[in-house]
Amino acid sequence: IDGLYSNKEPVIIEEIKTTTLSLNLIHEDHNSLHWGQAQCYAFMYARQHQLGEINIHLTYYHLDSHEEKTFERNFKLADLEIFFSNLVTAYLSWFQKVQAWQARRDSSIEQLSFPYSEYRPGQRDMAVAVYKAIRTKDRAYIQSPTGVGKTIATLFPSVKALGQGLATKIFYLTAKTSEILVAEKALEDMRRSDLYIRSVTLTAKEELCFCPSVSCD
C-alpha cells in the first residue's frame, strides 16, 4: 500500500502511479487495473480491521512537472469482497489445474525408467554427474565424443530432478537445428515410456523466415 490514512473516517487507502503522460489526458477510468490493485489492498485492510467501508485515493504523479491528480471512490466491504472473490476464484481454478497436471507429471516421472534397453559406455556416469550437479546447484562441464548419447544422459536425470522438486523448468540450449531434433526425439522416447511432460521449442528467427535471403538484423 502506497498510502494509508487510518485517522480518517472512513479510512483512506492511497495508490500512487507515476506518469509522463499529461495529467489533462488522465481521467478517472484511465486504467481499471490501477483501481483493481487498490481494491485488493482495500479489501484486505477492511476485512482485517472489520471496516464496513473504505475510501480509495488513486493519485497520478507527473514526473516532469511534479504535479498530482487524485481521484477518490468509496467502497463498501461487501462490494470489495465480491470483487476479490471473483478475481481469486478464476486464479484458483487455473492454479488447481496446474497442480493437478504437476501431480500427474511428477507421478509419471517417479515411475520413469531409462527409455532404452541399456546404457552406452560412459552414459550412466554422465547421467549421474548431471543429477548430482542439479542436486548440489553446481555446474558440470562434460566433454565426450559424438554418439555417446549426451542428450538423453542430460535430459533423463534433469527430468528426474524436476519430479523431485529440484527444478521447476529445464532449458536445453542447442547450437544447431539438428540438435533440436535430437532433443525432441529424446523427449518423445521418454513419453513413450509413459512420461507426461510438456515442452516448447523456440526456433531462431532466421530458421522461420519465409524470405529466400534472410536479412534479419
C-alpha positions as a printed Julia matrix, in Angstrom:
217×3 Matrix{Float64}:
   0.0     0.0     0.0
   1.49    3.34   -1.04
  -0.54    5.4     1.43
  -2.68    4.64    4.48
  -4.65    7.3     6.32
  -6.06    5.35    9.26
  -7.02    8.52   11.16
  -9.58    9.46    8.52
 -13.25    8.5     8.59
 -13.63    6.39    6.55
 -10.04    5.13    6.31
  -8.25    6.05    3.08
  -6.06    3.7     1.04
  -3.9     5.53   -1.5
  -2.42    4.06   -4.66
   0.17    6.26   -6.4
   1.11    5.91  -10.06
   3.9     7.89  -11.71
   3.4     9.03  -15.28
   4.91   11.17  -18.02
   1.53   11.45  -19.74
  -0.12   14.87  -19.41
  -2.46   14.86  -16.43
  -5.07   16.51  -18.66
  -5.28   13.23  -20.57
  -5.78   11.12  -17.47
  -9.37   10.62  -16.36
 -10.91    8.6   -13.54
 -11.25    5.44  -15.65
  -7.84    5.82  -17.26
  -6.74    2.33  -16.22
  -9.05   -0.15  -14.48
  -6.06   -2.19  -13.31
  -4.96    0.68  -11.09
  -8.33    0.67   -9.33
  -8.25   -3.12   -9.17
  -4.89   -3.13   -7.42
  -6.11   -0.59   -4.87
  -9.35   -2.52   -4.35
  -7.36   -5.62   -3.41
  -5.45   -3.64   -0.79
  -8.67   -2.04    0.43
 -10.43   -5.39    0.8
  -7.55   -6.92    2.77
  -7.28   -3.94    5.09
 -11.03   -3.51    5.58
 -11.53   -7.17    6.38
  -8.55   -7.3     8.72
  -9.78   -4.25   10.65
 -13.5    -5.06   10.35
 -14.38   -1.87    8.46
 -17.76   -1.58    6.8
 -16.48    0.83    4.17
 -13.23    2.37    2.98
 -12.12    5.11    0.59
  -9.54    4.8    -2.15
  -7.4     7.64   -3.45
  -5.88    6.95   -6.87
  -3.15    9.54   -7.35
  -1.21   10.18  -10.54
   2.13   11.93  -10.07
   3.64   13.64  -13.11
   7.39   13.03  -13.16
   8.29   16.17  -15.12
   6.0    18.82  -13.6
   5.73   17.17  -10.13
   2.0    17.84  -10.24
  -0.59   15.46   -8.86
  -4.1    14.45   -9.83
  -6.21   12.42   -7.41
  -9.46   10.53   -7.85
 -11.49    9.3    -4.9
 -14.01    6.47   -4.59
 -15.86    4.93   -1.68
 -16.25    1.15   -1.43
 -18.38   -1.0     0.85
 -16.74   -4.11    2.27
 -19.45   -6.31    0.79
 -18.71   -4.99   -2.71
 -14.97   -5.38   -2.23
 -15.5    -8.95   -1.1
 -17.44   -9.8    -4.27
 -14.74   -8.15   -6.41
 -11.92  -10.0    -4.67
 -13.75  -13.34   -4.68
 -14.43  -13.14   -8.43
 -10.79  -12.25   -9.02
  -9.33  -15.02   -6.9
 -11.8   -17.72   -7.98
 -10.61  -17.55  -11.58
  -6.98  -17.7   -10.45
  -7.62  -20.63   -8.1
  -9.39  -22.54  -10.87
  -6.32  -22.12  -13.08
  -3.93  -22.97  -10.25
  -5.83  -26.17   -9.37
  -5.41  -27.3   -12.99
  -1.69  -26.55  -12.78
  -1.38  -28.51   -9.54
  -3.29  -31.47  -10.98
  -1.04  -31.51  -14.03
   2.12  -31.28  -11.92
   0.95  -34.15   -9.71
   0.33  -36.29  -12.79
   3.69  -35.29  -14.27
   5.61  -35.99  -11.05
   3.92  -39.36  -10.63
   4.95  -40.36  -14.15
   8.5   -39.15  -13.52
   8.72  -41.25  -10.37
   7.81  -44.37  -12.38
  10.02  -43.43  -15.32
  12.93  -45.71  -16.16
  15.7   -45.17  -18.69
  13.89  -45.27  -22.05
  16.41  -47.55  -23.76
  17.31  -51.17  -23.1
  20.77  -50.36  -21.78
  23.23  -47.53  -21.2
  26.03  -46.89  -23.64
  29.6   -46.79  -22.28
  30.02  -43.65  -20.15
  26.35  -42.71  -20.43
  25.36  -43.75  -16.9
  28.32  -41.89  -15.38
  27.33  -38.76  -17.25
  23.71  -39.02  -16.12
  24.82  -39.4   -12.5
  27.13  -36.38  -12.83
  24.32  -34.25  -14.27
  21.91  -35.26  -11.49
  24.48  -34.5    -8.79
  25.2   -31.09  -10.34
  21.49  -30.21  -10.25
  21.04  -31.51   -6.7
  24.0   -29.51   -5.39
  23.2   -26.46   -7.59
  26.61  -26.8    -9.19
  27.9   -26.79  -12.77
  29.1   -29.74  -14.8
  31.33  -29.38  -17.85
  31.34  -32.59  -19.86
  33.33  -33.39  -22.98
  32.64  -36.59  -24.87
  32.7   -37.78  -28.49
  29.71  -37.8   -30.83
  27.44  -40.8   -30.5
  27.8   -41.35  -26.77
  24.23  -40.24  -26.16
  24.8   -36.99  -24.34
  21.27  -35.68  -24.95
  19.38  -38.41  -23.11
  22.16  -38.61  -20.49
  21.43  -34.94  -19.79
  17.65  -34.83  -20.15
  16.82  -38.03  -18.27
  18.46  -37.01  -14.95
  17.14  -33.47  -15.42
  13.59  -34.78  -15.71
  14.13  -36.96  -12.64
  15.31  -33.88  -10.73
  12.25  -31.99  -11.94
   9.97  -34.62  -10.43
  11.77  -34.35   -7.09
  11.25  -30.6    -6.89
  14.92  -29.78   -7.51
  13.95  -27.63  -10.51
  10.83  -26.04  -11.96
  11.89  -25.85  -15.61
  14.54  -27.32  -17.89
  16.21  -25.17  -20.55
  18.05  -27.22  -23.17
  20.09  -24.99  -25.47
  21.45  -26.16  -28.82
  23.78  -24.66  -31.39
  22.25  -26.34  -34.44
  18.77  -27.22  -35.69
  19.77  -30.87  -35.99
  20.49  -30.93  -32.25
  16.98  -29.64  -31.57
  15.59  -32.69  -33.35
  17.73  -34.97  -31.21
  16.44  -33.33  -28.02
  12.84  -33.57  -29.2
  13.31  -37.26  -30.03
  14.73  -37.91  -26.56
  11.63  -36.36  -25.02
   9.35  -38.39  -27.29
  11.18  -41.58  -26.35
  10.58  -40.79  -22.67
   6.93  -40.0   -23.43
   6.62  -43.44  -25.0
   7.73  -44.75  -21.61
   4.6   -43.1   -20.12
   6.21  -39.79  -19.17
   3.77  -36.88  -19.0
   5.7   -33.69  -19.7
   5.17  -30.51  -21.66
   7.84  -28.95  -23.84
   8.18  -25.88  -26.03
  10.7   -25.5   -28.83
  11.94  -21.99  -29.56
  13.4   -21.57  -33.05
  15.71  -18.85  -34.33
  14.08  -16.15  -36.47
  16.4   -16.98  -39.35
  15.07  -20.54  -39.43
  11.46  -19.35  -39.56
  11.88  -16.62  -42.2
  10.0   -17.28  -45.45
  12.17  -14.89  -47.47
  14.77  -16.54  -49.73
  17.56  -14.31  -48.44
  17.49  -13.73  -44.7
  18.34  -10.17  -43.71
  17.18  -10.12  -40.08
  19.34   -7.64  -38.21
